[in-house]
mmCIF file of C-alpha atoms in Angstrom:
data_model
loop_
_atom_site.group_PDB
_atom_site.id
_atom_site.type_symbol
_atom_site.label_atom_id
_atom_site.label_comp_id
_atom_site.label_asym_id
_atom_site.label_seq_id
_atom_site.Cartn_x
_atom_site.Cartn_y
_atom_site.Cartn_z
ATOM 1 C CA MET A 398 16.684 -2.635 9.893
ATOM 2 C CA GLU A 399 17.423 -0.138 7.075
ATOM 3 C CA GLN A 400 15.520 -2.409 4.571
ATOM 4 C CA VAL A 401 12.600 -2.513 6.908
ATOM 5 C CA TYR A 402 12.526 1.359 6.910
ATOM 6 C CA GLN A 403 12.826 1.356 3.028
ATOM 7 C CA ASP A 404 9.915 -1.103 2.665
ATOM 8 C CA ALA A 405 7.690 0.812 5.186
ATOM 9 C CA ALA A 406 8.406 4.167 3.508
ATOM 10 C CA ARG A 407 7.497 2.645 0.061
ATOM 11 C CA ILE A 408 4.102 1.605 1.444
ATOM 12 C CA LEU A 409 3.533 4.867 3.368
ATOM 13 C CA LYS A 410 4.368 6.840 0.181
ATOM 14 C CA ALA A 411 2.004 4.642 -1.906
ATOM 15 C CA ILE A 412 -0.979 5.041 0.375
ATOM 16 C CA SER A 413 -0.214 8.762 1.286
ATOM 17 C CA ASP A 414 -2.205 9.859 -1.796
ATOM 18 C CA PRO A 415 -5.881 10.367 -0.648
ATOM 19 C CA LYS A 416 -7.194 8.732 -3.863
ATOM 20 C CA ARG A 417 -5.000 5.595 -3.401
ATOM 21 C CA LEU A 418 -5.920 5.383 0.233
ATOM 22 C CA ARG A 419 -9.604 5.492 -0.674
ATOM 23 C CA ILE A 420 -8.815 2.669 -3.251
ATOM 24 C CA VAL A 421 -7.193 0.581 -0.518
ATOM 25 C CA ASP A 422 -10.478 1.262 1.677
ATOM 26 C CA MET A 423 -12.567 0.102 -1.166
ATOM 27 C CA LEU A 424 -10.586 -3.137 -1.508
ATOM 28 C CA SER A 425 -10.866 -3.843 2.215
ATOM 29 C CA CYS A 426 -14.342 -5.090 1.275
ATOM 30 C CA GLY A 427 -12.963 -7.688 -1.262
ATOM 31 C CA GLU A 428 -11.629 -7.973 -4.786
ATOM 32 C CA LEU A 429 -12.889 -5.399 -7.244
ATOM 33 C CA CYS A 430 -12.699 -5.057 -11.044
ATOM 34 C CA ALA A 431 -10.904 -2.033 -12.320
ATOM 35 C CA CYS A 432 -14.063 -0.872 -13.945
ATOM 36 C CA LYS A 433 -15.819 -0.620 -10.691
ATOM 37 C CA ILE A 434 -12.929 1.321 -9.074
ATOM 38 C CA LEU A 435 -12.984 3.618 -12.068
ATOM 39 C CA GLU A 436 -16.702 4.301 -11.564
ATOM 40 C CA ALA A 437 -15.943 5.709 -8.052
ATOM 41 C CA PHE A 438 -13.531 8.496 -9.323
ATOM 42 C CA HIS A 439 -13.635 11.114 -11.919
ATOM 43 C CA ILE A 440 -10.394 10.112 -13.438
ATOM 44 C CA THR A 441 -9.185 8.473 -16.700
ATOM 45 C CA GLN A 442 -8.269 4.888 -17.094
ATOM 46 C CA PRO A 443 -4.472 5.693 -17.507
ATOM 47 C CA THR A 444 -4.669 7.672 -14.273
ATOM 48 C CA LEU A 445 -6.143 4.651 -12.415
ATOM 49 C CA SER A 446 -3.534 2.425 -14.068
ATOM 50 C CA HIS A 447 -0.794 4.628 -12.718
ATOM 51 C CA ASP A 448 -2.237 4.601 -9.153
ATOM 52 C CA MET A 449 -2.740 0.761 -9.146
ATOM 53 C CA ARG A 450 0.885 0.280 -10.406
ATOM 54 C CA VAL A 451 2.122 2.388 -7.522
ATOM 55 C CA LEU A 452 -0.041 0.165 -5.043
ATOM 56 C CA ILE A 453 1.156 -3.074 -6.589
ATOM 57 C CA GLN A 454 4.815 -2.106 -6.724
ATOM 58 C CA ALA A 455 4.552 -1.192 -3.019
ATOM 59 C CA GLY A 456 3.090 -4.635 -2.299
ATOM 60 C CA VAL A 457 -0.163 -3.217 -1.059
ATOM 61 C CA VAL A 458 -2.354 -4.617 -3.806
ATOM 62 C CA ASN A 459 -2.468 -7.769 -5.945
ATOM 63 C CA ASP A 460 -3.858 -7.927 -9.386
ATOM 64 C CA ARG A 461 -5.215 -10.685 -11.721
ATOM 65 C CA ARG A 462 -6.270 -10.615 -15.260
ATOM 66 C CA ASP A 463 -9.672 -12.433 -16.300
ATOM 67 C CA GLY A 464 -10.108 -11.933 -20.069
ATOM 68 C CA LYS A 465 -10.221 -8.145 -20.716
ATOM 69 C CA ASN A 466 -10.901 -7.329 -16.935
ATOM 70 C CA ILE A 467 -8.310 -6.724 -14.376
ATOM 71 C CA PHE A 468 -9.110 -7.530 -10.783
ATOM 72 C CA TYR A 469 -7.577 -5.987 -7.688
ATOM 73 C CA SER A 470 -7.414 -7.176 -4.164
ATOM 74 C CA LEU A 471 -5.447 -6.300 -1.007
ATOM 75 C CA ASN A 472 -2.244 -8.058 -0.326
ATOM 76 C CA THR A 473 -3.283 -9.021 3.157
ATOM 77 C CA THR A 474 -0.011 -10.865 3.981
ATOM 78 C CA ARG A 475 2.080 -7.781 3.022
ATOM 79 C CA LEU A 476 -0.231 -5.481 4.966
ATOM 80 C CA ARG A 477 -0.127 -7.716 8.162
ATOM 81 C CA GLU A 478 3.675 -7.486 7.883
ATOM 82 C CA PHE A 479 3.431 -3.671 7.500
ATOM 83 C CA GLU A 480 1.175 -3.486 10.469
ATOM 84 C CA SER A 481 3.737 -5.434 12.430
ATOM 85 C CA ILE A 482 6.563 -3.231 11.342
ATOM 86 C CA LEU A 483 4.589 -0.042 12.297
ATOM 87 C CA HIS A 484 3.946 -1.456 15.718
ATOM 88 C CA THR A 485 7.534 -2.190 16.185
ATOM 89 C CA ILE A 486 8.654 1.243 15.043
ATOM 90 C CA LEU A 487 6.072 3.032 17.127
ATOM 91 C CA SER A 488 6.663 1.154 20.387
ATOM 92 C CA ALA A 489 9.296 1.708 23.128
ATOM 93 C CA LYS A 490 11.874 -0.971 23.217
ATOM 94 C CA ALA A 491 15.182 -1.797 24.951
ATOM 95 C CA ASP A 492 17.073 -1.727 21.557
ATOM 96 C CA CYS A 493 15.357 1.405 20.312
ATOM 97 C CA ILE A 494 17.387 3.409 17.762
ATOM 98 C CA CYS A 495 17.471 6.470 20.111
ATOM 99 C CA HIS A 496 19.390 4.374 22.654
ATOM 100 C CA ALA A 497 21.846 2.811 20.091
ATOM 101 C CA GLN A 498 22.823 6.193 18.561
ATOM 102 C CA ASP A 499 22.677 8.508 21.616
ATOM 103 C CA CYS A 500 20.179 10.783 19.741
ATOM 104 C CA CYS A 501 18.345 11.683 22.790
ATOM 105 C CA GLU A 502 21.220 13.593 24.419
#
């Protein structure tokens, strides 16, 4: 379960930045070229590259190159897994960590 927490924390950290969360929201409509994402922000290309690298490393976003352009899309499989993990963590259950470690006493 510790790896599940680590993976979830990595995603939460990646999307905790308001700009990156907005990028995720933009990508919810479909694949976008980096140039279109850049137009929506008042940032430099290296700053966008850093933010996209964080999202890719967390497994939130996929990238693909087409000539000089880079296109980004949501990693829907990974996000569905993350949604399921959050549901599990936020739901009461018989084998809850608080029962296992007597943390509620």
